[in-house]
PDB file of C-alpha atoms and ligand atoms in Angstrom:
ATOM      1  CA  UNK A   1     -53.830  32.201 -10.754  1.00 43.00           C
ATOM      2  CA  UNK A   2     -57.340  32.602 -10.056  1.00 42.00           C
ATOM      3  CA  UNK A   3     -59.086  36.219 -10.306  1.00 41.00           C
ATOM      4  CA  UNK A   4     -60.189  35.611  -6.379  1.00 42.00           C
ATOM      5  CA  UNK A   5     -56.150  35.510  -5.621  1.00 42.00           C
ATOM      6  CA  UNK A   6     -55.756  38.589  -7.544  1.00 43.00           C
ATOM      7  CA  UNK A   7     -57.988  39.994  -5.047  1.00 43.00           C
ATOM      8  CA  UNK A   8     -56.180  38.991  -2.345  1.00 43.00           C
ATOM      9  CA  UNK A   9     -52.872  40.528  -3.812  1.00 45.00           C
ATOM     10  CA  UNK A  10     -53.672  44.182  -2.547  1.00 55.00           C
ATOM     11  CA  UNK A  11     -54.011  42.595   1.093  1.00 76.00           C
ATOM     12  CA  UNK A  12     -50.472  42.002   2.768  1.00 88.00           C
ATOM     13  CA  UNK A  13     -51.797  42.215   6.088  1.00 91.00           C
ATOM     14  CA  UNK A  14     -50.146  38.960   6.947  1.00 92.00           C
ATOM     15  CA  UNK A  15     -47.314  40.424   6.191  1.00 94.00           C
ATOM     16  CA  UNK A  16     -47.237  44.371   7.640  1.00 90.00           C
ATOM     17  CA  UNK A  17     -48.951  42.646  11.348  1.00 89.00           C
ATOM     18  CA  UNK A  18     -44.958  41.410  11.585  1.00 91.00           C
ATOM     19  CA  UNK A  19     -43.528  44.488  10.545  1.00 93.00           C
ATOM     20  CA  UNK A  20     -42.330  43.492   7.037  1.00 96.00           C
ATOM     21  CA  UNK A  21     -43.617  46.448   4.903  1.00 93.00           C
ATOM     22  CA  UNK A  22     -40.482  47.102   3.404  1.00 96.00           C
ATOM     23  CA  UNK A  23     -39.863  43.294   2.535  1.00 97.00           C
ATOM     24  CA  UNK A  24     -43.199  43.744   1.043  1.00 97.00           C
ATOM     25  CA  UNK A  25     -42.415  46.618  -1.314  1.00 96.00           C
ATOM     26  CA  UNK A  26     -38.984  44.911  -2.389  1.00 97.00           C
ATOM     27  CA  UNK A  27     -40.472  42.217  -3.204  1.00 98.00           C
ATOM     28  CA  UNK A  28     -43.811  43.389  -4.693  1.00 96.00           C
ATOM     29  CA  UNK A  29     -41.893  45.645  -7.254  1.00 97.00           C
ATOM     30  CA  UNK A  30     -40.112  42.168  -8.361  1.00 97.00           C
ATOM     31  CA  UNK A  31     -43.108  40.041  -9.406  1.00 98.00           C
ATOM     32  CA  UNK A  32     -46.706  40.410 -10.760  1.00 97.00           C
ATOM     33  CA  UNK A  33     -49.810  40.967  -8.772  1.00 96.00           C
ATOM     34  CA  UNK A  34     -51.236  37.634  -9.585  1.00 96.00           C
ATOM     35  CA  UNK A  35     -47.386  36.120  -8.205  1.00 97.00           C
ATOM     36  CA  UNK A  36     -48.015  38.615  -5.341  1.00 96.00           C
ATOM     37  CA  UNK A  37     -51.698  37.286  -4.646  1.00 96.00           C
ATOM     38  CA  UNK A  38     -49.988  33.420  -4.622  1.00 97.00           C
ATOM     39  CA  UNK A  39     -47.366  34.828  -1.979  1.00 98.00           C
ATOM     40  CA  UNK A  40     -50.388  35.988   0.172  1.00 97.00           C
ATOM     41  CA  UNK A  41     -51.845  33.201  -0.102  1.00 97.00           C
ATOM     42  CA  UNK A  42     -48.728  30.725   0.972  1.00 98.00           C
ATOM     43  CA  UNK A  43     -47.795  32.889   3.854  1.00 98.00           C
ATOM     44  CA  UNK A  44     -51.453  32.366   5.326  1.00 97.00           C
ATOM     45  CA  UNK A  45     -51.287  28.801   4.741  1.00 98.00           C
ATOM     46  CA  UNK A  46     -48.180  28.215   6.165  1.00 98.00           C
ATOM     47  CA  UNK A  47     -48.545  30.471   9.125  1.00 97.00           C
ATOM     48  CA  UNK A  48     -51.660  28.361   9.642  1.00 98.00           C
ATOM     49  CA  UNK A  49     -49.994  25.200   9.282  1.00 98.00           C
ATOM     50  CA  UNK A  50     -47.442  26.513  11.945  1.00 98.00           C
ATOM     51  CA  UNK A  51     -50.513  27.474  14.769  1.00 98.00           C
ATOM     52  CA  UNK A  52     -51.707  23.656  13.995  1.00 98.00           C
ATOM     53  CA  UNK A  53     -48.374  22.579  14.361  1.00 98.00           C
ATOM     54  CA  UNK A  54     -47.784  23.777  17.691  1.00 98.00           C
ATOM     55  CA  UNK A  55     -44.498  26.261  15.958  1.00 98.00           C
ATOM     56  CA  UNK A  56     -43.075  28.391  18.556  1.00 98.00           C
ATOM     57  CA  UNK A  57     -43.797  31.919  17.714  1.00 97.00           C
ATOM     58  CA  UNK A  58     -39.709  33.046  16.664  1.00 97.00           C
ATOM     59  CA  UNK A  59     -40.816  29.842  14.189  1.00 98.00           C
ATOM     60  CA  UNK A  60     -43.632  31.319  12.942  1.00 98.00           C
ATOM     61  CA  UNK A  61     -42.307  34.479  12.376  1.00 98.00           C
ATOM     62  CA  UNK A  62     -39.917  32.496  10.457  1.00 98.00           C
ATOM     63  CA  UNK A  63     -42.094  30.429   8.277  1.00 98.00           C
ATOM     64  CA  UNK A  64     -44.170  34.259   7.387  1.00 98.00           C
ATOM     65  CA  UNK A  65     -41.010  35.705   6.503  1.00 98.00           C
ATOM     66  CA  UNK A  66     -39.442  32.801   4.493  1.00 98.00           C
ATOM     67  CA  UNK A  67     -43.298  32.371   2.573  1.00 98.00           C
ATOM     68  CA  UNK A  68     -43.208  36.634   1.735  1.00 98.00           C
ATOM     69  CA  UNK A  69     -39.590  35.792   0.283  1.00 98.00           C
ATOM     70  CA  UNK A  70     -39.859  32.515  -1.652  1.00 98.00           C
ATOM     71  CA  UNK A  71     -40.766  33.666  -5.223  1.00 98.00           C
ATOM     72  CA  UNK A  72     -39.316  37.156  -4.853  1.00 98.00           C
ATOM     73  CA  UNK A  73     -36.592  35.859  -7.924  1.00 98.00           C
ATOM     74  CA  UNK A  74     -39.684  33.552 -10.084  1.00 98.00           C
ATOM     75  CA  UNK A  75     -40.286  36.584 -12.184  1.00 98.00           C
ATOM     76  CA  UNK A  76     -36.720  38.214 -13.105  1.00 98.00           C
ATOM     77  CA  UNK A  77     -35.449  37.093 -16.377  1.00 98.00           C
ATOM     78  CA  UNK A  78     -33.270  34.355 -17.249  1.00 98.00           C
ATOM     79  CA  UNK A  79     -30.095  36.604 -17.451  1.00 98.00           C
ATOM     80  CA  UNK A  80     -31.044  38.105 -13.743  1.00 98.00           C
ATOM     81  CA  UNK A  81     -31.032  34.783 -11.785  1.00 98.00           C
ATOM     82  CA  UNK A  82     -28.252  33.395 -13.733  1.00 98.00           C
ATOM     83  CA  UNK A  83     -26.549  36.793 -12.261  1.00 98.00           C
ATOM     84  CA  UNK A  84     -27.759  36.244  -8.654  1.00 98.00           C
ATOM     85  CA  UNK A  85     -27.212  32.321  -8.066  1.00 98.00           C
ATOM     86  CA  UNK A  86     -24.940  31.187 -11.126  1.00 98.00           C
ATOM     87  CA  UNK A  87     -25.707  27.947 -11.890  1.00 98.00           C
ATOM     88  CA  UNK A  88     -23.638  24.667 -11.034  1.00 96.00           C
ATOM     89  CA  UNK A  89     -25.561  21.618 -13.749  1.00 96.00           C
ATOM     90  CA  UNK A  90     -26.226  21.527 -17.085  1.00 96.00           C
ATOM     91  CA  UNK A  91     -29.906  21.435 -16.179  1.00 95.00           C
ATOM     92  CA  UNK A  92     -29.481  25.113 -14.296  1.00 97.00           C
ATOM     93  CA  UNK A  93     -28.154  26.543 -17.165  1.00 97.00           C
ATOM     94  CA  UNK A  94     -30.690  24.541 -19.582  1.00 96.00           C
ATOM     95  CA  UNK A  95     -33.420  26.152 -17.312  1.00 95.00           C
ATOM     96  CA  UNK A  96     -32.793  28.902 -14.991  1.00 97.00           C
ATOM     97  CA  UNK A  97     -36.035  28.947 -13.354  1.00 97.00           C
ATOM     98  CA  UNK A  98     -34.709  26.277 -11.384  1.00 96.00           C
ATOM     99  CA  UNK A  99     -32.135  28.781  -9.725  1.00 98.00           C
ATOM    100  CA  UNK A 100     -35.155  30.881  -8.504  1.00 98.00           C
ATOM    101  CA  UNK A 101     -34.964  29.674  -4.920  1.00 98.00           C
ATOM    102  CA  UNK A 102     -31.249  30.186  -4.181  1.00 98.00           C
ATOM    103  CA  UNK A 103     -31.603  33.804  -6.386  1.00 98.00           C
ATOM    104  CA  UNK A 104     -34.488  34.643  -4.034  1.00 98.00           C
ATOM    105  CA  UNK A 105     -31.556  33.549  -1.368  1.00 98.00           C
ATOM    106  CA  UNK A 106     -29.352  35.607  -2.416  1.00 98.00           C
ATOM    107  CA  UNK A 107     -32.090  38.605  -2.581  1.00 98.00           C
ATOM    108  CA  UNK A 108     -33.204  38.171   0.890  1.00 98.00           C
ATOM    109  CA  UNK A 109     -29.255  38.295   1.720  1.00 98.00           C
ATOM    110  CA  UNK A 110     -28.695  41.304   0.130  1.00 98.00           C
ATOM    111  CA  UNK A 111     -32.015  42.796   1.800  1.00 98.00           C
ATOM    112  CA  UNK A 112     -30.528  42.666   4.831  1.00 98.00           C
ATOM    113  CA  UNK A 113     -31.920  38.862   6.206  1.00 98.00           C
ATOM    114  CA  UNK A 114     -29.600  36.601   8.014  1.00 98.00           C
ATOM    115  CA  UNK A 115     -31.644  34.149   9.820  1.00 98.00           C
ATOM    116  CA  UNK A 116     -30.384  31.112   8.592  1.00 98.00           C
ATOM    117  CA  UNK A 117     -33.505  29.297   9.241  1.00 98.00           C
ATOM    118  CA  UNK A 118     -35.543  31.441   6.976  1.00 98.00           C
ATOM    119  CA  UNK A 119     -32.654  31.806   4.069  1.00 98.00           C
ATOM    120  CA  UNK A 120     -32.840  27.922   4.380  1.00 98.00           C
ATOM    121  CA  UNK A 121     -36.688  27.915   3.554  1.00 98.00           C
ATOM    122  CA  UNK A 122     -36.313  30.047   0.982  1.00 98.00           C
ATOM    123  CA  UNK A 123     -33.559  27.992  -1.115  1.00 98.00           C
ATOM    124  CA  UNK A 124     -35.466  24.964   0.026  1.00 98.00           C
ATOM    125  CA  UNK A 125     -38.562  25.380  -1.218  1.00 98.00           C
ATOM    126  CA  UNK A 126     -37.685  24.351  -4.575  1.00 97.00           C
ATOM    127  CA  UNK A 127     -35.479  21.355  -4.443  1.00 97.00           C
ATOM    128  CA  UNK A 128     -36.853  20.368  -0.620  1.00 97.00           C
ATOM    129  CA  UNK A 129     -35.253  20.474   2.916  1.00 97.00           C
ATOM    130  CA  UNK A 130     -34.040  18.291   5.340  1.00 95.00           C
ATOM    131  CA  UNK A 131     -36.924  16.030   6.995  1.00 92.00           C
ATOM    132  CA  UNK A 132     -36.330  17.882  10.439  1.00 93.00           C
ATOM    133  CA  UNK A 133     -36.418  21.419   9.253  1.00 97.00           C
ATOM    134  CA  UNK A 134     -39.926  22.249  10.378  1.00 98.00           C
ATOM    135  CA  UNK A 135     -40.151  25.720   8.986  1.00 98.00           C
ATOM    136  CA  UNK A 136     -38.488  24.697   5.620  1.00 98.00           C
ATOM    137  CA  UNK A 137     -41.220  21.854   5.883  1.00 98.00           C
ATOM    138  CA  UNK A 138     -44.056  24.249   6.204  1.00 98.00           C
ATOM    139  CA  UNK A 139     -43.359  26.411   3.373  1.00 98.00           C
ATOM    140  CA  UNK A 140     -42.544  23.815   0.847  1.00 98.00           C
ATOM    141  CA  UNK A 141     -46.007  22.156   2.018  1.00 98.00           C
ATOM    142  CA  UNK A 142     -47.730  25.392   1.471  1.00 98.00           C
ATOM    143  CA  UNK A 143     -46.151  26.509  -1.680  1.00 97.00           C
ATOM    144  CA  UNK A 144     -47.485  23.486  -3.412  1.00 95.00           C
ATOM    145  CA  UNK A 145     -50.521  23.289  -2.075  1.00 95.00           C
ATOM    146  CA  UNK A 146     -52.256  26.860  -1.630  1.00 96.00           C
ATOM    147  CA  UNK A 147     -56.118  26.973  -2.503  1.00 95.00           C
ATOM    148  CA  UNK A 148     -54.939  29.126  -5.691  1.00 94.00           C
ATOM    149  CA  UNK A 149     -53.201  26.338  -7.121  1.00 92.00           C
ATOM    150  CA  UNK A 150     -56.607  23.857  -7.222  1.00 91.00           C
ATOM    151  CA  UNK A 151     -54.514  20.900  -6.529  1.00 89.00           C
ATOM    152  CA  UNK A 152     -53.046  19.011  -3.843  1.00 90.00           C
ATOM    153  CA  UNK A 153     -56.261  19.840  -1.325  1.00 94.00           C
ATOM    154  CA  UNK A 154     -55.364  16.757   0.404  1.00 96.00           C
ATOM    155  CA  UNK A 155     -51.800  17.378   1.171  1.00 97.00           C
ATOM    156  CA  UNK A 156     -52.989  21.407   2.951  1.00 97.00           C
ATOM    157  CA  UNK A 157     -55.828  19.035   4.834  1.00 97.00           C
ATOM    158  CA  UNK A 158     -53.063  16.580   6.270  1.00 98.00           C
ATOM    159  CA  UNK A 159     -50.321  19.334   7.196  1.00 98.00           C
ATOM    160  CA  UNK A 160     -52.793  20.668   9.959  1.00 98.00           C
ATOM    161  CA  UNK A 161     -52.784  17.392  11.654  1.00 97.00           C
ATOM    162  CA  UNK A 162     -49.225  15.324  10.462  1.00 97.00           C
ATOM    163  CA  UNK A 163     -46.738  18.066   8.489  1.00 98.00           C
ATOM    164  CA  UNK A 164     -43.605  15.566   8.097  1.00 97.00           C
ATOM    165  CA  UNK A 165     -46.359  13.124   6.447  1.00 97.00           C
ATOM    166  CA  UNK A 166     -47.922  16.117   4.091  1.00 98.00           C
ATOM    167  CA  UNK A 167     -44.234  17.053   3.666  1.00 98.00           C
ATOM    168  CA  UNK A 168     -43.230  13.408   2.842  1.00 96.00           C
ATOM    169  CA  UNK A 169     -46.588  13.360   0.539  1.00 95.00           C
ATOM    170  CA  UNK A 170     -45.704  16.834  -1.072  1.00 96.00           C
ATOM    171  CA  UNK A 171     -41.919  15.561  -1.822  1.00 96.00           C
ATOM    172  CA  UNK A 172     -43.396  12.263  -3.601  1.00 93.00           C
ATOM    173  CA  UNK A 173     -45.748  14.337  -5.608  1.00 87.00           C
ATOM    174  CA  UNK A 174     -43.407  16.798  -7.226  1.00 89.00           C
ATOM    175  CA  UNK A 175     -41.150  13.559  -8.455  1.00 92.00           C
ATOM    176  CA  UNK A 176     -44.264  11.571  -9.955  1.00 89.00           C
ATOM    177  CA  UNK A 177     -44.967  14.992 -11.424  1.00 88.00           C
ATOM    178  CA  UNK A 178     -41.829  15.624 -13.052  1.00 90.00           C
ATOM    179  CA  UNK A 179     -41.647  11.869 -14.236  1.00 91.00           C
ATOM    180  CA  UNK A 180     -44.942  11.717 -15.402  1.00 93.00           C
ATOM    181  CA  UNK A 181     -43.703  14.865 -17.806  1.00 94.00           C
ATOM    182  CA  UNK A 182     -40.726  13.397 -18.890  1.00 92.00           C
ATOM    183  CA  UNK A 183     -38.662  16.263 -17.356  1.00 90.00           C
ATOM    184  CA  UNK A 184     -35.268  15.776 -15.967  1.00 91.00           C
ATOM    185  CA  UNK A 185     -34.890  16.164 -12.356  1.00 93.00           C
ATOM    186  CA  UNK A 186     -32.835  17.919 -10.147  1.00 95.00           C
ATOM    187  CA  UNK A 187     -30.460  15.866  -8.284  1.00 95.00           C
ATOM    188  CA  UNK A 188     -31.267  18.342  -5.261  1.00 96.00           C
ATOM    189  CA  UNK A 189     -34.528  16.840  -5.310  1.00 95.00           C
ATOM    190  CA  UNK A 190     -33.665  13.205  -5.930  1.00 94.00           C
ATOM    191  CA  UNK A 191     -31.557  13.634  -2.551  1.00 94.00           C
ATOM    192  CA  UNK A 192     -34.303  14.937  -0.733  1.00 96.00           C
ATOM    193  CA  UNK A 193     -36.837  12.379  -2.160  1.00 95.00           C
ATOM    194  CA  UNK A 194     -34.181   9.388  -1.386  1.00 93.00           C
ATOM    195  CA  UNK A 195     -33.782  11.781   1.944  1.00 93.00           C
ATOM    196  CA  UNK A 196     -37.461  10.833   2.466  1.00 91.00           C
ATOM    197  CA  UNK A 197     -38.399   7.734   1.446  1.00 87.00           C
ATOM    198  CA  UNK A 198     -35.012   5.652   1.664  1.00 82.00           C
ATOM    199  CA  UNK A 199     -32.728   4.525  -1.327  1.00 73.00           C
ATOM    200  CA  UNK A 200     -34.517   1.845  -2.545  1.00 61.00           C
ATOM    201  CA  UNK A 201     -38.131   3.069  -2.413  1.00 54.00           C
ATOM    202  CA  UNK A 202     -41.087   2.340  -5.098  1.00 48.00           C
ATOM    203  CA  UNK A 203     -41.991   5.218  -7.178  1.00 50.00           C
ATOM    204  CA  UNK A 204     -43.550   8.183  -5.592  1.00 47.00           C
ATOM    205  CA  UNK A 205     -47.091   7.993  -5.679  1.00 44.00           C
ATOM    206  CA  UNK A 206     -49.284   8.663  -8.649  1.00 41.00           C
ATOM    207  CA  UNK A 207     -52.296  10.880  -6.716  1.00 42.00           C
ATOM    208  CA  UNK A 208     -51.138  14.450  -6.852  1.00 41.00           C
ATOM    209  CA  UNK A 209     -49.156  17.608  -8.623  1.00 45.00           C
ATOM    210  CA  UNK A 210     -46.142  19.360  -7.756  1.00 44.00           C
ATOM    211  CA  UNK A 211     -44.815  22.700  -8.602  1.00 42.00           C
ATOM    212  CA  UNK A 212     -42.494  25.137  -7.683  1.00 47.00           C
TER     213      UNK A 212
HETATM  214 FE1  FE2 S   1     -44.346  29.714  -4.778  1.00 70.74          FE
HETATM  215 FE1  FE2 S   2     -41.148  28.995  -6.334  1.00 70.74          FE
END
């Protein structure tokens, strides 16, 4: 995280202008400031990405809430988000970071959310969402591609003009990443890459990063 996002991670006005202050604190006392600073800067990306989008404002809310959410769980320890979202695969239990999404889930349940839209962003944002879920969509684009991260500038240029193509783009990425690194990957995300690109398509393209 960059000492500029750090900055940043004192300002949650994106957040407090929609009356989530106590979201804020709940989740601020869960990660570190330069996690914080990366939260900040997703939720103005992706509330940006909404505006260009032409998102109805109930959506927008949504994607702001979902973004202040995401990566509530990314900083608990192992032990905590096997206890929130017990894992189902081998690989979950091999590497419980991969449980952070649904964890941050089952947070945001337990916080009191129950918008189904914005639970759904928050699980989704690490294995993907369904091609049609526009406010999943704009989160997942945002997460991976958020000025702090110094990658993937071409994906946050695209989503203000085509989002299911930056989404599409975004989706392709993470898999070359995780190939390229020899890591397993989730089946969650196979499904949404095959979801994507169709059962029989070439391997994802070779021009960008993932992360989650
Ligand atoms: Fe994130
Ligand atoms: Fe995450």
């Amino acid at each position: 995280m960059s000492d500029e996002g750090t900055t940043v991670a004192t300002d949650a006005r994106v957040f407090t202008a929609q009356g989530l202050g106590r979201l804020v604190e709940l989740v601020r006392a869960r990660v570190t400031p330069a996690r914080f600073a990366h939260i900040v800067r997703v939720a103005e990306l992706a509330a940006a990405i909404a505006e260009a989008n032409g998102f109805t404002p109930q959506e927008r809310a949504a994607v702001v809430e979902a973004a202040l959410l995401h990566d509530a769980a990314r900083d608990l320890s192992d032990a905590e988000l096997v206890r929130l979202a017990p894992p189902r695969l081998a690989l979950e239990r091999a590497h419980p970071l991969a449980l952070h999404g649904r964890a941050a889930r089952e947070l945001a349940r337990r916080w009191g959310v129950t918008d189904e839209v914005v639970l759904g962003a928050i699980e989704g944002h690490v294995f993907g969402v369904a091609p049609h879920d526009r406010v999943g969509m704009a989160l997942y684009v945002a997460d991976v591609s958020e000025p702090g991260r110094g990658v993937n500038a071409h994906i946050r240029e695209l989503a203000m003009t085509d989002l299911p193509s930056a989404y599409r783009h975004a989706v392709c990425s993470k898999v070359e990443y995780l190939e390229r690194c020899g890591k397993e990957i989730h089946p969650d995300t196979l499904a949404t890459y095959r979801a994507i690109v169709g059962p029989a398509a070439p391997p994802a393209r070779p021009d960008a990063q993932g992360a989650s």
